[in-house]
Coordinates of C-alpha atoms in Angstrom, one line a residue:
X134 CA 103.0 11.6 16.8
X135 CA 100.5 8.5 17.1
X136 CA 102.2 5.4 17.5
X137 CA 100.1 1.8 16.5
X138 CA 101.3 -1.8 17.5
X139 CA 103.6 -3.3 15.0
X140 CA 101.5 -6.6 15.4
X141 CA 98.0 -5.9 15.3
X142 CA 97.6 -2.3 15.0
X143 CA 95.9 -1.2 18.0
X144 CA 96.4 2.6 19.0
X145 CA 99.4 3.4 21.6
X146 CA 100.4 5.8 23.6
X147 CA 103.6 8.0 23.7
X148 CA 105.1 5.4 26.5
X149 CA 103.5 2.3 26.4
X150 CA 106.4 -0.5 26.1
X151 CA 103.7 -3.6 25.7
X152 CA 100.6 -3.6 23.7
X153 CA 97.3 -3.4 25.9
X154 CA 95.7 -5.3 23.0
X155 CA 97.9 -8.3 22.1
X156 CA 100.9 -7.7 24.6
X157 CA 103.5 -7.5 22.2
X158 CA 106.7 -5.5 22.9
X159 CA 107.3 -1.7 20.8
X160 CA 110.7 -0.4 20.1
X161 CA 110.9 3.1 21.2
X162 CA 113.9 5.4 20.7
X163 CA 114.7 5.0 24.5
X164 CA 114.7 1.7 24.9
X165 CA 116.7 1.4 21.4
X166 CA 119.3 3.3 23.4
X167 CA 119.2 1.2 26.5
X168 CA 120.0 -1.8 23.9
X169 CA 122.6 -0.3 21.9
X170 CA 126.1 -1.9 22.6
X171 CA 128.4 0.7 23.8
X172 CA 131.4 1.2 20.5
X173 CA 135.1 2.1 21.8
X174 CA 135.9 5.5 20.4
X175 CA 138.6 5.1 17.4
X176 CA 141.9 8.3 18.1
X177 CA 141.0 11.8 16.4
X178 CA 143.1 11.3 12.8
X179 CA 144.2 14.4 11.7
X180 CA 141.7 16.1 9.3
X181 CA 142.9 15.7 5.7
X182 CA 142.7 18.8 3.8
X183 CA 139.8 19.1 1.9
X184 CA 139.6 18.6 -1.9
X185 CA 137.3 19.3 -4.5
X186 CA 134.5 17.2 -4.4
X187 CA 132.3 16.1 -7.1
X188 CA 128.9 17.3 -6.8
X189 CA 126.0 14.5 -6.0
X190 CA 123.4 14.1 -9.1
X191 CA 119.7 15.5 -7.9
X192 CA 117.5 12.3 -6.3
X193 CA 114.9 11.2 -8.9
X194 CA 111.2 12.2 -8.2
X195 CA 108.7 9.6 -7.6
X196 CA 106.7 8.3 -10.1
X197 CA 102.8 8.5 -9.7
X198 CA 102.5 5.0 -9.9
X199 CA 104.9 4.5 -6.8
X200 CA 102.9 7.5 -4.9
X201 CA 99.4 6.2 -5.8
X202 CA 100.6 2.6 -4.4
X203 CA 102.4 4.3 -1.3
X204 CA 99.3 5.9 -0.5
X205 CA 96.7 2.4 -1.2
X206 CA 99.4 0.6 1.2
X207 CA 99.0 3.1 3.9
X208 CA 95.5 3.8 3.1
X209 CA 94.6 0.0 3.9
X210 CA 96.7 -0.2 7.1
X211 CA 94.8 2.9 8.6
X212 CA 91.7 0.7 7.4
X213 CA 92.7 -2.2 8.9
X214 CA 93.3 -1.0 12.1
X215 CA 89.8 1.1 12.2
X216 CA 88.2 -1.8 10.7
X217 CA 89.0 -4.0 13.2
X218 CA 88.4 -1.6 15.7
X219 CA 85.1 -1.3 14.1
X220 CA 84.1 -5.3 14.0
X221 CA 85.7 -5.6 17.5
X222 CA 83.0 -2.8 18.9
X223 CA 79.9 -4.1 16.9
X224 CA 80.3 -8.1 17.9
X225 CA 80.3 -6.9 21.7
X226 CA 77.8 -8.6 23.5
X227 CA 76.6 -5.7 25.1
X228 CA 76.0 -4.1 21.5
X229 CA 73.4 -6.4 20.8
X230 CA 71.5 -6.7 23.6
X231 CA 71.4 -3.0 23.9
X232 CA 69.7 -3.2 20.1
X233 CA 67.4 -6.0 21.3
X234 CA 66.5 -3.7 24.2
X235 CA 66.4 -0.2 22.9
X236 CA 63.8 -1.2 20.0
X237 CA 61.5 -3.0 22.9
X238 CA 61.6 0.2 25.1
X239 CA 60.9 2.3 22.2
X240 CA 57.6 -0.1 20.5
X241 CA 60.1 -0.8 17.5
X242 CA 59.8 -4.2 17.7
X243 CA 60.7 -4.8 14.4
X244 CA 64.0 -3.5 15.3
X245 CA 64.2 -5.2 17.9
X246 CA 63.1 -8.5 16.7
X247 CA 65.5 -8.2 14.1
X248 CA 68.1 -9.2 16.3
X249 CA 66.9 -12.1 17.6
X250 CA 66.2 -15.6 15.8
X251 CA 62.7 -16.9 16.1
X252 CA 62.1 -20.9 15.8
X253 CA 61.0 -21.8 12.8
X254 CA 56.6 -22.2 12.5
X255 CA 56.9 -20.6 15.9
X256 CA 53.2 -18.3 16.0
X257 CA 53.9 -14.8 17.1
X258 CA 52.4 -11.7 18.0
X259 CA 54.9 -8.9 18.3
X260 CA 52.5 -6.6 20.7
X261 CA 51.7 -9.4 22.9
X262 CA 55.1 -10.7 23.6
X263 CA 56.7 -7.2 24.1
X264 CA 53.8 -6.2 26.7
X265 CA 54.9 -9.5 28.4
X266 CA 58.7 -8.8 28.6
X267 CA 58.4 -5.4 29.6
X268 CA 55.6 -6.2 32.2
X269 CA 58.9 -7.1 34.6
X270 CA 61.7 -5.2 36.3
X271 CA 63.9 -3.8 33.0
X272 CA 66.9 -3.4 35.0
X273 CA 67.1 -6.8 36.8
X274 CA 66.4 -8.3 33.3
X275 CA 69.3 -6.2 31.4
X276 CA 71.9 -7.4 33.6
X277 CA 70.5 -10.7 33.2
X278 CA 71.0 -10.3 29.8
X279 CA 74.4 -9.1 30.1
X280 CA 75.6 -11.5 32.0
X281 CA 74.6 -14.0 30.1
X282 CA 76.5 -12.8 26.6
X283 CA 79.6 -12.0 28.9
X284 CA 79.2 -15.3 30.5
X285 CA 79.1 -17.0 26.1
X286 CA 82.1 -15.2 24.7
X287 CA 84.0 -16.0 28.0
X288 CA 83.6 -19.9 27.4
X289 CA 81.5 -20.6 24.5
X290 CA 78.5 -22.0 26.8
X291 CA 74.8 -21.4 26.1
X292 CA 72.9 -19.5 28.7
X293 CA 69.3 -18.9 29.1
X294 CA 67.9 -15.7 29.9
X295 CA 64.5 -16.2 32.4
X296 CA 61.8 -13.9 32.8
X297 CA 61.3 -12.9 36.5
X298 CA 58.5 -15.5 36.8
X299 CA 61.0 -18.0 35.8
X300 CA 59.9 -18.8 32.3
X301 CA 62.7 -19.5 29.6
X302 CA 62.6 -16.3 27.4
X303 CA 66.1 -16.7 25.3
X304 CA 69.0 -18.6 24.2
X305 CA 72.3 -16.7 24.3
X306 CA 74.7 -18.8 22.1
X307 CA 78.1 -18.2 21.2
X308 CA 78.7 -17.1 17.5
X309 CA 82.2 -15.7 15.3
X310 CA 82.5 -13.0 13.1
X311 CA 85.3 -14.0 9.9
X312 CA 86.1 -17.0 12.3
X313 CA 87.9 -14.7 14.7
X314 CA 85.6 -11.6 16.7
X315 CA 83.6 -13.9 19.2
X316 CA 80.2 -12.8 19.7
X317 CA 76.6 -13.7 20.2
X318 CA 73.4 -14.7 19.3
X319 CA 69.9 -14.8 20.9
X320 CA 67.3 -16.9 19.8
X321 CA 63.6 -17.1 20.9
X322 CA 62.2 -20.1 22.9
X323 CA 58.7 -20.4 22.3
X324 CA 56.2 -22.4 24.6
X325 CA 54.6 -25.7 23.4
X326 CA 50.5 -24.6 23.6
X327 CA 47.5 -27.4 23.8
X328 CA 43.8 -26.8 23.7
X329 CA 41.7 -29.5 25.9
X330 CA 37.5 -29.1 25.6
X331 CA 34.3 -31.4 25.8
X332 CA 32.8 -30.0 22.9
X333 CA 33.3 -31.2 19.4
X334 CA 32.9 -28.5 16.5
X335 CA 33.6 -25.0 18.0
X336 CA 35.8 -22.7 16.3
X337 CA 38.7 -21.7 18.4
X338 CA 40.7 -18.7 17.6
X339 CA 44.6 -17.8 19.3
X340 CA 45.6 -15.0 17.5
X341 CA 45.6 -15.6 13.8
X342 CA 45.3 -19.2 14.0
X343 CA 42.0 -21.1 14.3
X344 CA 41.0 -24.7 15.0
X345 CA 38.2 -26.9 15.2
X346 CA 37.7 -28.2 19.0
X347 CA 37.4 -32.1 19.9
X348 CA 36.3 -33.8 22.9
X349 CA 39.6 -33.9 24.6
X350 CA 43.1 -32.0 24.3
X351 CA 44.6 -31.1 20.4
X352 CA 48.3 -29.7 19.8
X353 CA 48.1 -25.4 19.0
X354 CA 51.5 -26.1 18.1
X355 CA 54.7 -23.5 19.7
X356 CA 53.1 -19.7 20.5
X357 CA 56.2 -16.4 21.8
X358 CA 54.4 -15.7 25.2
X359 CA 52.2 -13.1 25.7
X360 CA 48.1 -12.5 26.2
X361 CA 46.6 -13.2 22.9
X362 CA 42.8 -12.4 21.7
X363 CA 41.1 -15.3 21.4
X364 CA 37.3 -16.5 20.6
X365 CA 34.9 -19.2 20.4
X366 CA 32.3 -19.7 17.7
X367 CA 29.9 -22.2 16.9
X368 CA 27.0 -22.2 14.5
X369 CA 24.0 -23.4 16.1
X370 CA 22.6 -24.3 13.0
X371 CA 21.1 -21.3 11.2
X372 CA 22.2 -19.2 14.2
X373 CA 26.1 -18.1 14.8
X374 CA 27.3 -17.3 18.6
X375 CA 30.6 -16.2 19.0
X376 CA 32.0 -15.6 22.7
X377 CA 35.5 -13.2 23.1
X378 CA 38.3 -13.6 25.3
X379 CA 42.0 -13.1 25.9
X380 CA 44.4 -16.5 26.7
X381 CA 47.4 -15.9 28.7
X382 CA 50.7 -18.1 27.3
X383 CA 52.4 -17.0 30.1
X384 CA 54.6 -19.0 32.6
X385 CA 56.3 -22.5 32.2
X386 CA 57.2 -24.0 28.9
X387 CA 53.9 -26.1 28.0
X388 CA 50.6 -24.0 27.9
X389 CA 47.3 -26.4 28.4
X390 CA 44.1 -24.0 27.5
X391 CA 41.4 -25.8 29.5
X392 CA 37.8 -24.9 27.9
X393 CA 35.0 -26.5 29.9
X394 CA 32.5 -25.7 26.9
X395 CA 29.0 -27.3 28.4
X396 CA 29.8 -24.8 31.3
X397 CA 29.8 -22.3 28.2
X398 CA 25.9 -23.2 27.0
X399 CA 22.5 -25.0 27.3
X400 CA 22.2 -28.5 27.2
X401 CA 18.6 -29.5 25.7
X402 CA 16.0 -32.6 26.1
X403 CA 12.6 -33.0 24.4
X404 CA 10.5 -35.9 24.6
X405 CA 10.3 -35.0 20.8
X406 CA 13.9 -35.3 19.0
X407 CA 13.0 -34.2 15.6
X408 CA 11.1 -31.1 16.7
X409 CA 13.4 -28.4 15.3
X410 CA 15.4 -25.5 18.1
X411 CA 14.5 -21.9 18.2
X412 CA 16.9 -19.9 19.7
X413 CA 15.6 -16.2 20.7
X414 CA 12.0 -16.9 17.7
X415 CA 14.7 -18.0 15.4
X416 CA 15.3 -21.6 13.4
X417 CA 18.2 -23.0 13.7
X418 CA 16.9 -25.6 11.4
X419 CA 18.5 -28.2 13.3
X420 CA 16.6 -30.6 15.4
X421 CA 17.0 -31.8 19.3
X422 CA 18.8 -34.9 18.0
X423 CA 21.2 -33.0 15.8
X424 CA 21.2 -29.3 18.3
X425 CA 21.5 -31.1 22.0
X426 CA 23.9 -27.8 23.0
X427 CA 23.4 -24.6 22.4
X428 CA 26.7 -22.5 22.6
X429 CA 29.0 -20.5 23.1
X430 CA 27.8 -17.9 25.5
X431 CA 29.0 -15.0 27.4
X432 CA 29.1 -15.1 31.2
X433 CA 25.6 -12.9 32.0
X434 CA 23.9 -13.8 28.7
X435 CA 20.7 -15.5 28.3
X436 CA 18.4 -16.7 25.4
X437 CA 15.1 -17.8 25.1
X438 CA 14.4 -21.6 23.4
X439 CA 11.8 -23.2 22.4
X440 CA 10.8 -26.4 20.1
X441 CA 8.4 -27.0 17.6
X442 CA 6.9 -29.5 15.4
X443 CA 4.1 -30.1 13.2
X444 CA 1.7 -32.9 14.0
X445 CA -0.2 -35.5 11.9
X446 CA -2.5 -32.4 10.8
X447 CA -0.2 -29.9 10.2
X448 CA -0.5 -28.3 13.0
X449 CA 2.2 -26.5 14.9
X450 CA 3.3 -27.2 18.3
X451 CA 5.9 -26.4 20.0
X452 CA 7.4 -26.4 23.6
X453 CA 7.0 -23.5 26.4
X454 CA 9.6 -20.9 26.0
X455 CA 12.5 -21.1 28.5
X456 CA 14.9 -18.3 29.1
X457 CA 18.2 -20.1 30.1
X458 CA 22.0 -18.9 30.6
X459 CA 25.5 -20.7 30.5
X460 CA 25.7 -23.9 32.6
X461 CA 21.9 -24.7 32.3
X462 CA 20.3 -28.2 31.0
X463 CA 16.7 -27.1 30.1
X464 CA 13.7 -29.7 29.4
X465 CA 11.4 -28.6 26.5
X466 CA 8.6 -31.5 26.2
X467 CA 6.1 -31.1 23.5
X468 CA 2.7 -32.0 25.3
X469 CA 0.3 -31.0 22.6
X470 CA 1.3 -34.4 20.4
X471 CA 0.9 -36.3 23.3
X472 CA -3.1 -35.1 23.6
X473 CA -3.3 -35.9 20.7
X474 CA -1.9 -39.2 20.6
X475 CA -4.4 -40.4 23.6
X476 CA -7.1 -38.8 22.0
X477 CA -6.7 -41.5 19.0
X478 CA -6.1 -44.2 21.7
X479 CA -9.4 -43.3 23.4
X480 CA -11.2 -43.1 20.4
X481 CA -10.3 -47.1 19.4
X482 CA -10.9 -47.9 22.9
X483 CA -14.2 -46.8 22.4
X484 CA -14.8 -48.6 18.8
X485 CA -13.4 -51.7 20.5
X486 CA -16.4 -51.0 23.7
X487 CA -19.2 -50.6 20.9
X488 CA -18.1 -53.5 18.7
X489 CA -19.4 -55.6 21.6
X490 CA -22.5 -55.6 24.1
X491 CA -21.3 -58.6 25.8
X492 CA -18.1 -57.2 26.6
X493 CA -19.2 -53.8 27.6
X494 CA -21.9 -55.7 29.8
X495 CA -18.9 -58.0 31.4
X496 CA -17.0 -55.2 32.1
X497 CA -20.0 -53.4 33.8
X498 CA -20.0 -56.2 36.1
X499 CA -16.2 -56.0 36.7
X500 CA -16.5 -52.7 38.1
X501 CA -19.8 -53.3 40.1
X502 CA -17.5 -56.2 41.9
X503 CA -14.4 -54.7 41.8
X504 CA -13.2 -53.0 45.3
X505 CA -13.7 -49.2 45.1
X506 CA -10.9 -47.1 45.1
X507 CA -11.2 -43.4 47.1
X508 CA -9.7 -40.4 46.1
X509 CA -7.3 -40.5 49.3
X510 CA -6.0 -43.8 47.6
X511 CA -4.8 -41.8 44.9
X512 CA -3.6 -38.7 46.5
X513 CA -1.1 -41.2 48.4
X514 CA -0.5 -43.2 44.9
X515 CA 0.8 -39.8 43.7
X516 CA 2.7 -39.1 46.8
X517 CA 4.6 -42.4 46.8
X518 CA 5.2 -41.9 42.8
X519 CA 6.6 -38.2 43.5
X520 CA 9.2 -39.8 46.3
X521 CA 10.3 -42.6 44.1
X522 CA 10.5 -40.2 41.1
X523 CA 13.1 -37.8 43.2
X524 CA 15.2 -40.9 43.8
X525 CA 15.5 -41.9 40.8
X526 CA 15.9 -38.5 39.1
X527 CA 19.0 -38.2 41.4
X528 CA 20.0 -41.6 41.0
X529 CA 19.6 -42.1 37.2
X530 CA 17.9 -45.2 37.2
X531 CA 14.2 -45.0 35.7
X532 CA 13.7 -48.6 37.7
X533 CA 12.7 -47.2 41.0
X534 CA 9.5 -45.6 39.1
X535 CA 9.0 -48.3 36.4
X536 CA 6.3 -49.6 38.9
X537 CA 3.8 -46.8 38.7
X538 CA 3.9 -46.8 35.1
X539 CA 1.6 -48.3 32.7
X540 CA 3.4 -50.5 30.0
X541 CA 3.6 -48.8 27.1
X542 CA 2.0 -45.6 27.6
X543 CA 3.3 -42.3 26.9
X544 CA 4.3 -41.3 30.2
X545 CA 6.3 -44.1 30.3
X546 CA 8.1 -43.2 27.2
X547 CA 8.8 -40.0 28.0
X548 CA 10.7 -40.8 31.5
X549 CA 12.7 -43.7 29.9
X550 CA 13.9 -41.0 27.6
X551 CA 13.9 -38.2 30.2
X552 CA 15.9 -40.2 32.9
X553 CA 18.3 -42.0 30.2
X554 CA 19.9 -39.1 28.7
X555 CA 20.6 -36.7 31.8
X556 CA 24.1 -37.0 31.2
X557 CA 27.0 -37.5 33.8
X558 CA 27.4 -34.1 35.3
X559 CA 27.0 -33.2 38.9
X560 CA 23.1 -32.1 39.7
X561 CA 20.7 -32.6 42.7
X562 CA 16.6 -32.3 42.6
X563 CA 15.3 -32.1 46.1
X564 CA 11.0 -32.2 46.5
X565 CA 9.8 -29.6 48.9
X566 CA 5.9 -29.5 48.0
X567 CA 3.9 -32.3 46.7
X568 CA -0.4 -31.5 47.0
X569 CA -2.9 -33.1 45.2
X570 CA -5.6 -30.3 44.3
X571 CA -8.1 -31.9 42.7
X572 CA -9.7 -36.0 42.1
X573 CA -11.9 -36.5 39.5
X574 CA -13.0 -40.5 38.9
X575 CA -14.4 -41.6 35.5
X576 CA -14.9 -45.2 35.6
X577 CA -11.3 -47.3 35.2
X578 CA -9.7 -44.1 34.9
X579 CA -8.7 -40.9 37.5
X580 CA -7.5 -37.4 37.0
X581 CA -5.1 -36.1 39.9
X582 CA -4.3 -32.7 39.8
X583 CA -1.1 -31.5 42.0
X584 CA 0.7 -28.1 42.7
X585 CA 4.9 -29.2 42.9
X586 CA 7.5 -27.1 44.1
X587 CA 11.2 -28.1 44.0
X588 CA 14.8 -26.9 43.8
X589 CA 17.4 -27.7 40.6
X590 CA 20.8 -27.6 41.3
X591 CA 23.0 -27.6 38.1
X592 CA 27.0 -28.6 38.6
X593 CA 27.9 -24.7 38.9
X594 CA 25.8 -25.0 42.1
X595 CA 23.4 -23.0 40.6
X596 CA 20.0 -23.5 42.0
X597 CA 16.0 -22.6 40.5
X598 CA 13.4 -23.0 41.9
X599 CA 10.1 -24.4 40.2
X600 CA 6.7 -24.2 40.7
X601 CA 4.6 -26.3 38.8
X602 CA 0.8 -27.5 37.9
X603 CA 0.4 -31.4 36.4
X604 CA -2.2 -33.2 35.6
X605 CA -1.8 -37.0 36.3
X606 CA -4.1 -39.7 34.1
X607 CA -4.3 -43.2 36.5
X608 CA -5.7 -46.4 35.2
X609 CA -6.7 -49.6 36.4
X610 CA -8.7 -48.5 39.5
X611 CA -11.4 -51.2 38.4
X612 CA -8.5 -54.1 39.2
X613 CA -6.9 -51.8 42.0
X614 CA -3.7 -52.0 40.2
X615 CA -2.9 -48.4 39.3
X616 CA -0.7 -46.9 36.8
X617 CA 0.1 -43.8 35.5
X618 CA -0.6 -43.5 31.7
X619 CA -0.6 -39.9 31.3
X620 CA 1.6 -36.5 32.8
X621 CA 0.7 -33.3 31.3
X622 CA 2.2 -30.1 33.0
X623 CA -0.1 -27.1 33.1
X624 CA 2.1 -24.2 34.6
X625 CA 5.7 -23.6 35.0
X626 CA 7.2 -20.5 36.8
X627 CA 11.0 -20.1 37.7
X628 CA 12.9 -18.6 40.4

């Protein structure tokens, strides 16, 4: 026959004395015996004769009512004793974690994330974080796990289950079932995740969630670890590029994504900043003022960019086309306005010449005393320009060449603007060939034509080499005070 414990149910067996459950003693027929107190035996009286006896009326039967409440009384003891057998085995520790674990072995991570709690606004992606847990050793991290929940309903203390790299996974807390079955719960910690860049605009993409960058480090608010997709995109204008990746929100508990964007595109100049950016033959409608970075791009990706503008005529000019990857800072002078613009100044300098013999005679006369300069004088002006111009390229300061130029002239202009917004990154131009090809004096004025070779190092190290053909206008030989007015490349090639 099974025997239960008269205090709290639990199942015996045949000899137990003390309940294994809650340690109270069971009367059993033996020890009932043991207790007894021992009664003296009365003397053997003489048996009385035996009369008639009056026979016993027949016991009543029970009612249904009594039977059917009998049966609910015993009916809800068995219960409670299975119940509680029942709640006892389901608020194990061990039962839950071995839920939380069975559905992340399987892929049923909706199972399995249904027994944990995840922080409220807390951004998650199911596949990422179960390919991050089960990434380590499963068996090291069950029995962290299980120590952990035996380690709560033991004392009641929180405990904090690590990933093998050290990172905070979970947070095992104590929880009570009616007020009485201790148990557990396990609630997600999620990592704090920041985005720092240099570029302003971009759209950044972790998961689901998408931000505009800024120039400097924004809050992505809490993220469940994991490798999540993400992207860059930025429209260049008319013209979209968008650059894939995957972000790791991996180890420790604050996550800084570190996008060094300029290292991502082209950085553009142009003597001319309204002439609009073409990017591979197409507008981005957007000027060099408005467009100075062109961006996002893939590691080996290149694109070809050119400006254009329309002068006072209508008609179109535009840059040479430069083919140019991640990391570069290109140059794209229009040179075809500048023609033009010395063409109109030559034209009034010859109005001004006709308006007056006198002055064209006194002039004559100025160059007939004036000391004669020689085409070797020139070929060394050049030379000396070309050394000052490499210092102050790497240097950024236009006053080591403001000497050779003429005030106000174009070529002046243009290296103001050129040498004033190179930016702050790391680069080094080093001068290997400088060589006048060709003198040609007309009057006050001389055309020096050179061939140029040197090496471009961006701050990726990168290094091209450039060859190049110029043309160089010099006035003021008739007062021996030369200046440069005019710089017009011919040629470019890259290497």
């Amino acid at each position: 026959m099974n025997r239960f414990c008269s205090e709290c149910g639990h199942k015996l067996e045949a000899d137990q004395v003390f309940c294994p459950e809650c340690g109270t003693q069971q009367k059993t027929e033996k020890l009932e015996q043991q207790q007894a107190p021992v009664q003296p035996q009365a003397p053997v009286q003489p048996q009385a004769p035996i009369q008639d006896q009056a026979p016993k009326p027949p016991r009543k039967p029970m009612t249904l009512k009594k039977k059917v409440g009998l049966s609910l009384v015993v009916l809800l003891a068995a219960g409670g004793v299975a119940g509680h057998q029942i709640i006892k085995a389901n608020t194990e520790p061990q039962q839950k974690v071995d839920a939380f674990l069975q559905g992340l072995y399987e892929g049923d991570m909706d199972s399995a994330m249904g027994e944990i709690n995840v922080p409220k606004d807390t951004v998650s992606d199911f596949t990422a974080f179960q390919d991050y847990l089960v990434e380590q050793d499963l068996t090291e991290f069950k029995s962290r796990f299980y120590e952990a929940g035996s380690g709560v309903v033991e004392d009641g203390i929180t405990r904090v289950v690590l990933h093998e790299n050290g990172t905070e996974l979970f947070k095992v807390k104590e929880s009570k079932f009616i007020g009485m079955y201790p148990g557990i719960e396990i609630e997600a910690i999620p990592m704090d995740v920041e985005l720092a860049s240099d570029v302003e605009g971009m759209e950044f993409m972790l998961g689901d969630e998408s931000v505009a960058t800024v120039d400097g480090e924004l809050p992505l608010g809490k993220y469940l670890p994991g490798v999540y997709n993400c992207s860059l995109s930025m429209k260049n204008g008319e013209v979209e590029k968008l650059v894939e990746s995957e972000c790791g929100i991996t180890e420790g508990d604050e996550i800084l994504l570190d996008f060094n964007l300029k290292d991502m595109g082209v950085e553009i100049w142009s003597n001319d900043e309204e002439a609009i950016v073409y990017i591979n033959e197409k507008s981005t409608g957007k000027t060099v003022k408005d467009l100075p970075f062109v961006g996002p791009l893939a590691e080996d990706e290149t694109i070809k960019l050119f400006a254009e503008r329309k002068n006072v005529k209508g008609d179109v000019e535009q840059s040479e086309v430069i083919e140019a990857g991640i990391g570069s800072f290109i140059q794209l002078p229009i040179y075809a306005a500048v023609a033009e613009d010395e063409e109109k100044e030559q034209s009034e300098e010859k109005e001004d010449e006709e308006e007056s013999e006198e002055a064209a005679e006194e002039e004559v006369e100025e160059e007939e005393t004036a000391e004669e300069v020689t085409a070797e004088q020139l070929q060394t002006f050049i030379a000396d320009f070309r050394s000052a111009y490499e210092i102050s390229l790497n240097a950024k300061d236009f006053s080591v060449v403001d000497s050779y130029l003429k005030e106000g002239s174009i070529a002046r202009k243009e290296l103001v603007d050129f040498i004033g917004n190179i930016g702050n990154d790391y680069y080094l131009y080093e001068f290997w060939v400088d060589e006048a090809v060709g003198v040609e004096i007309q009057g006050d004025k001389a055309f020096v034509t050179t061939y140029e070779e040197f090496d471009f190092t961006n701050h990726l190290s990168e290094v091209t080499n450039y060859k190049r053909s110029k043309k160089y206008e010099i006035q003021g030989l008739d007062s021996g005070d030369l200046k440069i007015s005019r710089i017009d490349i011919i040629d470019t090639t890259r290497d």
